[in-house]
Short mmCIF file of C-alpha atoms and ligand atoms in Angstrom, two decimals:
data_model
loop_
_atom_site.label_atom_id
_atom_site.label_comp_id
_atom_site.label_asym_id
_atom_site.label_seq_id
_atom_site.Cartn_x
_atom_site.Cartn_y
_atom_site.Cartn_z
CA UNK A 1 0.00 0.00 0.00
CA UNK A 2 2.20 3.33 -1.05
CA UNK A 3 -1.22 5.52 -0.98
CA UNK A 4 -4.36 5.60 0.86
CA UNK A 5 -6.94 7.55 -1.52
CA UNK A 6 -9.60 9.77 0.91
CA UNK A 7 -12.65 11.37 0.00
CA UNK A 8 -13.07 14.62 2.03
CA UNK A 9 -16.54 16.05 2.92
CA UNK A 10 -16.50 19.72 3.51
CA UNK A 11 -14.26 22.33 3.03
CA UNK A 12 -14.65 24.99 5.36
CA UNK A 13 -12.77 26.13 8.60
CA UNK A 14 -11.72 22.49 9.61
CA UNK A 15 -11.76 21.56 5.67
CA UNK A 16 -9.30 24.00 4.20
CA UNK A 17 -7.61 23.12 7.74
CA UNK A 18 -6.90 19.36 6.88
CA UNK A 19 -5.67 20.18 3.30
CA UNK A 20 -3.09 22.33 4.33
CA UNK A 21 -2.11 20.01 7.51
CA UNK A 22 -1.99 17.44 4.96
CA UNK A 23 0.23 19.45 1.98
CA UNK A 24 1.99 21.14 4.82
CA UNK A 25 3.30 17.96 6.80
CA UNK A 26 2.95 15.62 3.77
CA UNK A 27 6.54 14.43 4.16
CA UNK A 28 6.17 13.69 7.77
CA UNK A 29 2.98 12.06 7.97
CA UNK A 30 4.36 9.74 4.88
CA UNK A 31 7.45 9.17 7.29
CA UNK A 32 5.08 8.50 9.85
CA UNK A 33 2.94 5.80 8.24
CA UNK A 34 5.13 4.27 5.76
CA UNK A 35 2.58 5.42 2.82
CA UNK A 36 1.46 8.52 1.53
CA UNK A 37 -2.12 10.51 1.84
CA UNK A 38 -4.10 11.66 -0.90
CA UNK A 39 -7.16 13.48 -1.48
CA UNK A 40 -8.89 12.02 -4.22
CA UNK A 41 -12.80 14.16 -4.03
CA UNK A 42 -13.63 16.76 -1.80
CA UNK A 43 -17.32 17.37 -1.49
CA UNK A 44 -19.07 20.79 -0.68
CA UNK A 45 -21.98 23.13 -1.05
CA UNK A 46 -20.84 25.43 -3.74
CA UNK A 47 -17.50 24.36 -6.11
CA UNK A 48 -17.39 27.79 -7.65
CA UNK A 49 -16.47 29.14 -4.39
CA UNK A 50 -12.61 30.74 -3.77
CA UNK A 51 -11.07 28.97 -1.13
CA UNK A 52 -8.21 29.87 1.23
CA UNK A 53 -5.93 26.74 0.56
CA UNK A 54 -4.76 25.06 -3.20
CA UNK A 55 -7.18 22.72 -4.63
CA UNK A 56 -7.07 20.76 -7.51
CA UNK A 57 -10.56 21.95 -9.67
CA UNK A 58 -10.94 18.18 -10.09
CA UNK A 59 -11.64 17.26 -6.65
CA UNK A 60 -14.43 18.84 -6.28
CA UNK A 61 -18.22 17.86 -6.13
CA UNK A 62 -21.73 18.21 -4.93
CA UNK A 63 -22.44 14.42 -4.94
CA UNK A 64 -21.51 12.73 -2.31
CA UNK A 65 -21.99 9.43 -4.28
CA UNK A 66 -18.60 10.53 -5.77
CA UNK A 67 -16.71 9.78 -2.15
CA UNK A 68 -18.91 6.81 -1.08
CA UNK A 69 -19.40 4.91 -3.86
CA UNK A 70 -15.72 5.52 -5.19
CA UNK A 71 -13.85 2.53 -5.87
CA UNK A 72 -10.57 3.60 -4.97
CA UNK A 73 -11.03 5.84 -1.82
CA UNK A 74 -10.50 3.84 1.23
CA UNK A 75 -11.84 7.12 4.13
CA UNK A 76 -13.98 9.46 4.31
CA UNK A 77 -12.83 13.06 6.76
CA UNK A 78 -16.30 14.35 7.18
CA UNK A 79 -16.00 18.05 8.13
CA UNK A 80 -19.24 19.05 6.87
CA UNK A 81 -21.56 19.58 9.84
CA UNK A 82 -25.43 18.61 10.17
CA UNK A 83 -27.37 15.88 11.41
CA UNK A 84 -29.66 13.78 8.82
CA UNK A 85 -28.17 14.45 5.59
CA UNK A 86 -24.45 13.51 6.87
CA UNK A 87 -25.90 10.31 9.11
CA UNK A 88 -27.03 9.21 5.80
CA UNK A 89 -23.77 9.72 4.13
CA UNK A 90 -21.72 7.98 6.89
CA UNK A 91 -23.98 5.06 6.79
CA UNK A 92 -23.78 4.48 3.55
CA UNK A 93 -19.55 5.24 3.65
CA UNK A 94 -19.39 2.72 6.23
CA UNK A 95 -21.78 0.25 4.65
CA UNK A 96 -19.24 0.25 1.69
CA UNK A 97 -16.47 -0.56 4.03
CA UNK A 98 -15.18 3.36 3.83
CA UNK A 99 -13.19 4.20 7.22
CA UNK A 100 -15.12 7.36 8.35
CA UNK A 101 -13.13 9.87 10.46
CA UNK A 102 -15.68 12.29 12.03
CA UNK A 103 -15.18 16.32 13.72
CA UNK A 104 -19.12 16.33 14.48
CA UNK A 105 -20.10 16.39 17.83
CA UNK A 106 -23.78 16.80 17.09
CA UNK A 107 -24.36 13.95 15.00
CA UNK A 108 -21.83 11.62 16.80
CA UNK A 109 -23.14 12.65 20.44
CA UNK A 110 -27.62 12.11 18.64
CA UNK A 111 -25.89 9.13 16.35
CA UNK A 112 -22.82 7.90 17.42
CA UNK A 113 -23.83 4.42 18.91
CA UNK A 114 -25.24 3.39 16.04
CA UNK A 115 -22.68 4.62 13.24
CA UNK A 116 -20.16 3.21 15.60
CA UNK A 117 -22.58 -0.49 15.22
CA UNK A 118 -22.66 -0.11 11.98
CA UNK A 119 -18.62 0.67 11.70
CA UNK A 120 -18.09 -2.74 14.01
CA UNK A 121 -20.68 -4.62 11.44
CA UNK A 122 -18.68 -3.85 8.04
CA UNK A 123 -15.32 -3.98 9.42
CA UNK A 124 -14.51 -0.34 9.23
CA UNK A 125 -12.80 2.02 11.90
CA UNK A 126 -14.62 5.43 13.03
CA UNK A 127 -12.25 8.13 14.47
CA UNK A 128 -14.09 11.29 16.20
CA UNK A 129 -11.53 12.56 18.52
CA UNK A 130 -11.41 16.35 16.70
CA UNK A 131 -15.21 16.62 17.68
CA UNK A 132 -14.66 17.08 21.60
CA UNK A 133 -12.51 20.00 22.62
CA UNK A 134 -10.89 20.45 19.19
CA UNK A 135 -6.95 20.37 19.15
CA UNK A 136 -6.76 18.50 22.39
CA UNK A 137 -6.39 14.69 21.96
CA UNK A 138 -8.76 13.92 25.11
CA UNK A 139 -10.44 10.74 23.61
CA UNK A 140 -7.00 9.05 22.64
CA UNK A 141 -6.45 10.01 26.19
CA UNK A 142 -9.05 8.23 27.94
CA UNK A 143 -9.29 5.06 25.14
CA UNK A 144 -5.05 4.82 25.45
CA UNK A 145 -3.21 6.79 27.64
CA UNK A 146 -5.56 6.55 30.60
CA UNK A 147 -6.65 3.00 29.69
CA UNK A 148 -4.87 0.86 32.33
CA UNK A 149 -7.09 3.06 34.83
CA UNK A 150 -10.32 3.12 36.71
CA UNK A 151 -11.54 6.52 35.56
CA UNK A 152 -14.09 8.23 38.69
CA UNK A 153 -14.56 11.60 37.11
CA UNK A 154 -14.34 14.05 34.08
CA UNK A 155 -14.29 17.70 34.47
CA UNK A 156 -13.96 20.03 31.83
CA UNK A 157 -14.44 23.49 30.52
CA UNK A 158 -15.42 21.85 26.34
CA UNK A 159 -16.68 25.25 25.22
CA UNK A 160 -14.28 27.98 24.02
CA UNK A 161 -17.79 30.39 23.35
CA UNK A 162 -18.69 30.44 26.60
CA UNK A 163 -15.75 30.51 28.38
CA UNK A 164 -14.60 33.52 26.25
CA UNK A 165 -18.23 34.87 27.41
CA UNK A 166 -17.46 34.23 31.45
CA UNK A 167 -14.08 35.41 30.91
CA UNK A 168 -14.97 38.88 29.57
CA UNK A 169 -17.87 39.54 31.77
CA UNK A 170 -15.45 38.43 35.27
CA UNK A 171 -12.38 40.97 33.73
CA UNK A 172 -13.69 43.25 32.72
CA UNK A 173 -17.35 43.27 34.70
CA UNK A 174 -19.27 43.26 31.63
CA UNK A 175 -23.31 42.47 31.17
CA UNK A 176 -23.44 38.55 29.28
CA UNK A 177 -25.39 40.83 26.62
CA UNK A 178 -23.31 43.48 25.82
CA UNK A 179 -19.97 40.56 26.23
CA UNK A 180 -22.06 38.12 23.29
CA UNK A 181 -22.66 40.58 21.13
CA UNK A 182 -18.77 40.69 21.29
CA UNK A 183 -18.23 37.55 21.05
CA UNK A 184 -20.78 37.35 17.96
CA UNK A 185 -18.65 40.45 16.21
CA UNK A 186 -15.14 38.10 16.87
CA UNK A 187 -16.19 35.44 15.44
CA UNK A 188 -16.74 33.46 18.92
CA UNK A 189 -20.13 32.97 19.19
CA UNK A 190 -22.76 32.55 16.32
CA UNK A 191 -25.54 34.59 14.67
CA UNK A 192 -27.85 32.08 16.65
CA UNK A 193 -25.53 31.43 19.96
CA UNK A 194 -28.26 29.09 21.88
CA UNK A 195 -26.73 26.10 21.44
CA UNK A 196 -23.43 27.43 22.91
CA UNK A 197 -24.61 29.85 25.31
CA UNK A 198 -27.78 27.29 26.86
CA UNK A 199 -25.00 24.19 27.04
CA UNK A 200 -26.12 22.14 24.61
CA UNK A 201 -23.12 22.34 22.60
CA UNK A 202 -20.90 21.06 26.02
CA UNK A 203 -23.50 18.34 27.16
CA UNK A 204 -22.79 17.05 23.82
CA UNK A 205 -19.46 16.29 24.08
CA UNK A 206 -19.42 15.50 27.89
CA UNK A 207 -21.55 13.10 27.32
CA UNK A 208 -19.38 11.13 24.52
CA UNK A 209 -16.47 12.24 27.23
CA UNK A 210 -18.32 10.17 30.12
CA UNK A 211 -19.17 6.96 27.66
CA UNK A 212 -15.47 6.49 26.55
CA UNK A 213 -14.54 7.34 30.90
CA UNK A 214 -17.05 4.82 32.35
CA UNK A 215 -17.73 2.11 29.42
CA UNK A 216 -21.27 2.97 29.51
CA UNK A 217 -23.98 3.87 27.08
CA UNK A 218 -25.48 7.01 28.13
CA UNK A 219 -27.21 9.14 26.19
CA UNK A 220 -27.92 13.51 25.61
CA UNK A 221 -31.16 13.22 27.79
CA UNK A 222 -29.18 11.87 30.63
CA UNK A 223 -27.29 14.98 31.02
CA UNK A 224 -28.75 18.10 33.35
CA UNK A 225 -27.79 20.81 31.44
CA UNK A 226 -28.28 24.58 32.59
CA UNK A 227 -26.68 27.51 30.50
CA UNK A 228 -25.05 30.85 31.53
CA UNK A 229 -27.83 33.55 30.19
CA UNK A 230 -28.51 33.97 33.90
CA UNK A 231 -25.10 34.54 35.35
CA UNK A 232 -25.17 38.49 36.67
CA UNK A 233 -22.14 40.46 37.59
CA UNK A 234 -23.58 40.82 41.49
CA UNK A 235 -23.29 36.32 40.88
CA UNK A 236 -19.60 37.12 39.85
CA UNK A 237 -18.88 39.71 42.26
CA UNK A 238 -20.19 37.49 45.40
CA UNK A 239 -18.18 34.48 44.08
CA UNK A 240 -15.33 36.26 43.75
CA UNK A 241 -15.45 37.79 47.66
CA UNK A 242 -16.24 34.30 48.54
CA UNK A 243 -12.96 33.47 47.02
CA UNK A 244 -14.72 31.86 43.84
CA UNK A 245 -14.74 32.07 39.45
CA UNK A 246 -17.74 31.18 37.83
CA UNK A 247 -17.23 28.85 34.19
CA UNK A 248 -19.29 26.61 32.28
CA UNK A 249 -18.36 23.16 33.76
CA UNK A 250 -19.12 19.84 32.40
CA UNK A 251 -18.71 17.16 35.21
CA UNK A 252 -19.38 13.33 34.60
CA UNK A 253 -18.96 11.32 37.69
CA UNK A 254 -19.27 7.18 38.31
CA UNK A 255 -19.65 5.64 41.69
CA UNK A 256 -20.72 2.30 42.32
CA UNK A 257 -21.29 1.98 38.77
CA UNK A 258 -23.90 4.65 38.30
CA UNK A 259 -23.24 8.04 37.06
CA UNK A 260 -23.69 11.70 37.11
CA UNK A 261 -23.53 14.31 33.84
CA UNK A 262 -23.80 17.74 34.44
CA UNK A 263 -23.15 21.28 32.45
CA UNK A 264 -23.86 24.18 34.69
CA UNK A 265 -22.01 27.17 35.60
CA UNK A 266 -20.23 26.70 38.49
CA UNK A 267 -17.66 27.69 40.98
CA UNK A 268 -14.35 27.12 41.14
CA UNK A 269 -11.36 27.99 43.81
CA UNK A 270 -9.67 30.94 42.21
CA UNK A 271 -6.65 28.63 42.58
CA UNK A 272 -8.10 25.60 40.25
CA UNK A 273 -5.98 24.67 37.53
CA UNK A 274 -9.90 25.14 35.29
CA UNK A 275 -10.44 28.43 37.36
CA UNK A 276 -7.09 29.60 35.30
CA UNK A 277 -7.89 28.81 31.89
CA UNK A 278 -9.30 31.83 30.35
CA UNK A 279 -11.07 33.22 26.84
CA UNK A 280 -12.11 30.74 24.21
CA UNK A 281 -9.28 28.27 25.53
CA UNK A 282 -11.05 24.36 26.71
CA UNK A 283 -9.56 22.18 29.13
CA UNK A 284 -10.30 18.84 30.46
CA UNK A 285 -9.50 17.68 34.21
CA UNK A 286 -9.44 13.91 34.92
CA UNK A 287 -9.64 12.34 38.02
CA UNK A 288 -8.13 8.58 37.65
CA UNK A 289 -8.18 6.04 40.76
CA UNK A 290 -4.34 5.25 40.20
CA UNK A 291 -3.29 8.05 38.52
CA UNK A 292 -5.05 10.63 40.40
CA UNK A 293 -5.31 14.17 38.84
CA UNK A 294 -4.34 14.52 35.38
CA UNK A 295 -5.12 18.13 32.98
CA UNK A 296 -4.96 18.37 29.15
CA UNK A 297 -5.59 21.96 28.19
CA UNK A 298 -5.33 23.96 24.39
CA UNK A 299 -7.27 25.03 21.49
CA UNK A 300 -11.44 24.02 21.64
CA UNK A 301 -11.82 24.78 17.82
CA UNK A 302 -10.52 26.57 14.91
CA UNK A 303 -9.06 25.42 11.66
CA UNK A 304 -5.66 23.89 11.79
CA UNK A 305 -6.02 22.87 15.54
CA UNK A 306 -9.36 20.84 14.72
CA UNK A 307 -7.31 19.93 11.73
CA UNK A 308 -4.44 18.77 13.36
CA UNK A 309 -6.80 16.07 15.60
CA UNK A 310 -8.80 14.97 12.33
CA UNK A 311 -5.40 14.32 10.86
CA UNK A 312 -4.37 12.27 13.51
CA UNK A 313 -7.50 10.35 13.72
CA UNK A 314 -6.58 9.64 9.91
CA UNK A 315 -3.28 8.45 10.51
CA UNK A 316 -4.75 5.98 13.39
CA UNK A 317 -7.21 4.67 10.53
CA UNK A 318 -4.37 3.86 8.32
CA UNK A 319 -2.20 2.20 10.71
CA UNK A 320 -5.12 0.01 11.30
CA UNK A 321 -5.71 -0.30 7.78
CA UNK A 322 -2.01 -1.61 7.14
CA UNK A 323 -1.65 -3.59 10.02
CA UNK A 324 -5.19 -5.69 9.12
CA UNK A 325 -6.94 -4.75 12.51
CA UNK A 326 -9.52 -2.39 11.29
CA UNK A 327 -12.59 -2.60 13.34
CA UNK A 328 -10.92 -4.79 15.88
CA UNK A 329 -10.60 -1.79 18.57
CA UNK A 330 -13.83 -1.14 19.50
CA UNK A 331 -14.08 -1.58 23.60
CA UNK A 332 -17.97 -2.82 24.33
CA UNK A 333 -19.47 -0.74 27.08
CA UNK A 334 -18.34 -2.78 30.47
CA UNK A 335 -21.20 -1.28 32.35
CA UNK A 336 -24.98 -0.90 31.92
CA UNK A 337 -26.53 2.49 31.91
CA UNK A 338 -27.65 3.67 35.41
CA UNK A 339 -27.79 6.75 36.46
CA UNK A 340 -27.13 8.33 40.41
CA UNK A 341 -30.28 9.10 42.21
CA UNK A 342 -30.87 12.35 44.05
CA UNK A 343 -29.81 10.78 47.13
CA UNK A 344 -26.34 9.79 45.60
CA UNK A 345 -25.88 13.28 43.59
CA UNK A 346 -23.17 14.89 46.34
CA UNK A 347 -21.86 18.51 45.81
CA UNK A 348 -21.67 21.74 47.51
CA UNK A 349 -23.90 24.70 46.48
CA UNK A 350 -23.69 28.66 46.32
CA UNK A 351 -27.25 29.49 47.20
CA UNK A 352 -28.19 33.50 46.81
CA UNK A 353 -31.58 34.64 48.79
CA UNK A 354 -33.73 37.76 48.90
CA UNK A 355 -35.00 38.30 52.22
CA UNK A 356 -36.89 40.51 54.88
CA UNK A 357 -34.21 42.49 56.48
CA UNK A 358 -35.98 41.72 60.33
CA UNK A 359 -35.26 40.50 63.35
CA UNK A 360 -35.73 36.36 63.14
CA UNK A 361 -35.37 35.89 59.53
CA UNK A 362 -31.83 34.70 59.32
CA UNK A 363 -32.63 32.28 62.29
CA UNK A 364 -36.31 30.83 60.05
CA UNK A 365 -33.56 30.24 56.94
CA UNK A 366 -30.96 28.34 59.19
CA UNK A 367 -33.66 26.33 60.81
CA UNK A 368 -34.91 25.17 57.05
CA UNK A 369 -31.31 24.10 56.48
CA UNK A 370 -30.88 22.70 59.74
CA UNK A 371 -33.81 20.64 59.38
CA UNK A 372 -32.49 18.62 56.40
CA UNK A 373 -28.48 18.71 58.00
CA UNK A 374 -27.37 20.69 55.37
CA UNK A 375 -24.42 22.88 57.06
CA UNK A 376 -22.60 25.73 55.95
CA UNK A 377 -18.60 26.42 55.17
CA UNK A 378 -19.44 30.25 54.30
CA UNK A 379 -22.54 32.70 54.37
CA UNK A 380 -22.58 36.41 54.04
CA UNK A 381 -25.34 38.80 54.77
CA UNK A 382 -25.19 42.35 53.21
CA UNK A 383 -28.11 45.33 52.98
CA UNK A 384 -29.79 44.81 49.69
CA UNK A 385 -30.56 47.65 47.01
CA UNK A 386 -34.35 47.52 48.02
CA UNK A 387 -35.06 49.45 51.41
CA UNK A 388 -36.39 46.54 54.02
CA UNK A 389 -34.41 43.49 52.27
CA UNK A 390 -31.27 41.68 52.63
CA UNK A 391 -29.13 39.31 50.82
CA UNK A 392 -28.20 36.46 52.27
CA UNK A 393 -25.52 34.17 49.93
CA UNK A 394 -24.38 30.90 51.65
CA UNK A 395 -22.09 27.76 50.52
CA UNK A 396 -23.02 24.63 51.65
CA UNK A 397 -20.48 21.70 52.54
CA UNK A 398 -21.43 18.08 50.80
CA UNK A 399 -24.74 17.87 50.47
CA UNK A 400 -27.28 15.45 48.40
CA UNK A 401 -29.19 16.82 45.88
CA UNK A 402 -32.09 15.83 47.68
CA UNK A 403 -31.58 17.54 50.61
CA UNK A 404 -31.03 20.54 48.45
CA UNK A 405 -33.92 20.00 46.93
CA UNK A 406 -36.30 19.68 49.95
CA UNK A 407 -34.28 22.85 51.68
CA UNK A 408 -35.65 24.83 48.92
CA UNK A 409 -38.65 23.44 48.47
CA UNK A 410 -39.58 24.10 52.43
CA UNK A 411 -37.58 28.10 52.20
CA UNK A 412 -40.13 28.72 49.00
CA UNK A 413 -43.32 28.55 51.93
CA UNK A 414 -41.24 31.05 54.09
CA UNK A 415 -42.96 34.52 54.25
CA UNK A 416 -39.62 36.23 55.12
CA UNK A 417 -37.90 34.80 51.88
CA UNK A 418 -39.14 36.99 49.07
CA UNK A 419 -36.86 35.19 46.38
CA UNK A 420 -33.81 32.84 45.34
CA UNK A 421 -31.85 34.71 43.75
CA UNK A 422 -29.31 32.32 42.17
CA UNK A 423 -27.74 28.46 43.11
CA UNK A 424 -24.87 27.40 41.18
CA UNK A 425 -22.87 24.37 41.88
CA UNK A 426 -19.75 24.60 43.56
CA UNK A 427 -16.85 22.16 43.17
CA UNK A 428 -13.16 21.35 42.99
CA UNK A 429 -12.32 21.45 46.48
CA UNK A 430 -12.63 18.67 49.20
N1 NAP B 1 -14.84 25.21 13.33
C1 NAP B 1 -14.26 24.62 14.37
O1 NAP B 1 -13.37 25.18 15.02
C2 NAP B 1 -14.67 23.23 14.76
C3 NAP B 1 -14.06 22.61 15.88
C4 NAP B 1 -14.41 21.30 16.23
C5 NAP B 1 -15.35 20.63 15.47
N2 NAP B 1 -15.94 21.26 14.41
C6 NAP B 1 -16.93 20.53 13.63
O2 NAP B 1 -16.43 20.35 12.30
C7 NAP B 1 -17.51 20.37 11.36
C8 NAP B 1 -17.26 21.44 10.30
O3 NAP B 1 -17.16 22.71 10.92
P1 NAP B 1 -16.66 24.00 10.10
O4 NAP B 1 -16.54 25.08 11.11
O5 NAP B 1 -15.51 23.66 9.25
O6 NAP B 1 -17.94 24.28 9.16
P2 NAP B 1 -18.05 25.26 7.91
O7 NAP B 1 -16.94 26.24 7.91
O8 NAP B 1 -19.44 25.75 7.86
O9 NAP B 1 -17.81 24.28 6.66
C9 NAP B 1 -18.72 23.32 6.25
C10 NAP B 1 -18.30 22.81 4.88
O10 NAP B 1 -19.13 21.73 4.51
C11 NAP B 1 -19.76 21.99 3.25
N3 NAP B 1 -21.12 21.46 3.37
C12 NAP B 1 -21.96 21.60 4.43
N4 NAP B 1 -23.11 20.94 4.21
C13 NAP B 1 -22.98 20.37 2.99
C14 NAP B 1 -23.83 19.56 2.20
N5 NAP B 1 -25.04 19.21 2.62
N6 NAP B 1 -23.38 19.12 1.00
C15 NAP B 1 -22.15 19.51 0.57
N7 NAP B 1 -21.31 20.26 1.26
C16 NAP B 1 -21.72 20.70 2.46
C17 NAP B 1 -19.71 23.49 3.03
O11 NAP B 1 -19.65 23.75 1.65
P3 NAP B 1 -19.46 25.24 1.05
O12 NAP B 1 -18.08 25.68 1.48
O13 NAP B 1 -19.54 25.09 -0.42
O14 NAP B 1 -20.55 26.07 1.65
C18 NAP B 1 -18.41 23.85 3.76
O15 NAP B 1 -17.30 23.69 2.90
C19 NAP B 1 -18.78 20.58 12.20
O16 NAP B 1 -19.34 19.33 12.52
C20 NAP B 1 -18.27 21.24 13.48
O17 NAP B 1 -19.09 21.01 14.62
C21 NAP B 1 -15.62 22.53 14.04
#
């Protein structure tokens, strides 16, 4: 085998990316693998379009028939995007024994257990390590590097649009609406930013993060997702006297077996190594039994680092193709899905209140608490803006979720509480 043919799909940011990674280390890679790379059809949209990298005119089309029914092209690098259209495309690459190597986090976190069937079924390999935090190579870390370990929990800031978002607004004690707008004119965020903004776009990816940690086969709807549209700069400000940053955190968790997903904005110690990683940079934190704590930080997105990891994911493919095991490393999910209950869900909580400023009403709130053992490692009470009120914001030490759950439950029927303000998880200190 001197070349492996590969039918591209998409040409855009991460497209023109993996042409020029591939022209631009062609003599390494070729080094590398003992054979050489070659685009043979590169499918997109509109092929009158100027593009920002050297194509031949030849490679390109709007068919996708011409990649997956092509005799002589061996993978397909889909950097197109979408759900339906491109599930259909993969199926059908895959049906005709095409290796697929995938940057799409939507349709691999919606379709991903059955493309990766269907992969196991015909033989083929399918690579998708670019689609979760970009440049960094977390799932070869957690399928390789980590594998000798028993992984207990995944932390991770996996979105570079919102963390730019927190970043700007905790600096430089900007509104989130006048910061996205920002972001929208940079290029960080898009026209239509609610799949970034609400969490979607992180619960995606932490949940193909916690599958590959914990063996299991859990899906979107298991994850408790809550966006940052409601973060304020008085949230910020409290953290930070509390000693506190707020970021979008995705946390997946296993104990006993079962697990926790989460995205939510929480807070961190000022001093956490995720507390420190700032603008539209992603990191992931991993907690391993053996090897304790472990970071992997760099580029979320953009169009040679994405490159760069669907590259790589290529290069796996055709070492697998040349050494005959192609389809053979699939690990089958160790562990059935089940999911923690709220009496297993443990974490600490910033809780923000809007009360009667009068005599009794901080001891009616501590009772409530009291009541359902939930104890506190700091609380502050300050004059609010409104004449008569008060703001009481409290951490909590380890506490279930049910026990935060029935705390605020029995605070709503208090007179003297007029409101709850805000509650965002707290983590990533014992
Ligand atoms: N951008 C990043 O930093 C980044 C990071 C990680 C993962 N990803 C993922 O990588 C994928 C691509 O992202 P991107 O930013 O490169 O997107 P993009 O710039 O919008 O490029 C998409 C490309 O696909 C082509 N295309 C889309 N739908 C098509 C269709 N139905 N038929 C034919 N061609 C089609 C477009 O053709 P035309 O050029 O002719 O319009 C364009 O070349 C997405 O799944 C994204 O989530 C992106």
């Amino acid at each position: 085998m001197d070349t492996v043919k590969i039918g591209l799909c998409g040409l855009g940011t991460v497209g023109t990316g993996v042409v020029k990674v591939l022209q631009g280390h062609q003599e390494r890679i070729q080094h590398m693998l003992g054979c050489k790379i070659e685009i043979e059809k590169v499918l997109a949209h509109d092929i009158s379009k100027a593009r920002d990298v050297e194509i031949d005119p030849n490679w390109l089309t709007t068919d996708p028939s011409d990649l997956v029914d092509h005799d002589e092209i061996e993978v397909i690098v889909e950097v197109m995007g979408g759900i339906d259209e491109t599930y259909k495309i993969l199926e059908r690459a895959l049906k005709n024994k095409k290796h697929v190597v995938t940057a799409n986090k939507d349709l691999m976190a919606l379709h991903g257990q059955k493309l990766i069937q269907i992969a196991k079924e015909n033989q083929c390999d399918i690579q998708y390590d670019a689609s979760i935090a970009g440049g960094i190579p977390i799932v070869r870390t957690l399928v390789d590097g980590l594998a000798s370990d028993h992984i207990e929990k995944v932390m991770g800031i996996v979105n570079g649009t919102t963390n730019f978002i927190m970043t700007k607004m905790t600096k430089e004690g900007l509104d989130f609406d006048v910061v996205l707008k920002e972001a929208q004119k940079l290029g960080f965020a898009e026209a239509d930013p609610s799949a970034d903004v609400d969490g979607l776009d992180a619960a995606r990816k932490m949940v193909l993060l916690a599958n590959l940690a914990f063996k299991m086969e859990l899906n979107l709807d298991d994850v408790k997702v809550k966006g940052i549209r409601q973060v304020t700069q008085e949230d910020i400000n409290f953290a930070d006297n509390l000693g506190y940053t707020i970021k979008l955190i995705g946390i997946a968790s296993m104990d006993d077996h079962k697990a926790e997903v989460t995205v939510e904005p929480t807070l961190l110690p000022k001093d956490h190594p995720l507390a420190l990683v700032n603008d539209e940079f992603n990191a992931v934190f991993v907690h391993g039994e053996a090897v304790g704590e472990t970071m992997f930080y760099g580029p979320g997105a953009g169009s040679l680092p994405t490159a760069t990891a669907v590259v790589s994911d290529l290069m796996e493919v055709i070492r697998h193709l040349r050494l005959g095991i192609s389809g053979k490393s699939y690990v089958e999910p160790q562990f059935k899905r089940q999911l923690k209950a709220d009496h297993e869900k443990f974490s600490r909580h910033f809780i923000r209140l809007d009360v009667e400023d009068q005599a009794g009403a901080f001891q009616e709130i501590t009772n409530v608490f009291s009541e359902n053992s939930v104890s506190f490692a700091k609380i502050l009470q300050l004059p609010a803006k409104e004449k008569g009120r008060a703001e009481i914001v409290m951490v909590t030490h380890h506490i279930s979720q049910e026990q935060l759950l029935k705390s605020m439950q029995a605070l709503e029927k208090l007179t003297v509480v007029k409101r709850l303000i805000s509650h965002y998880r707290v983590d990533g200190e014992e």
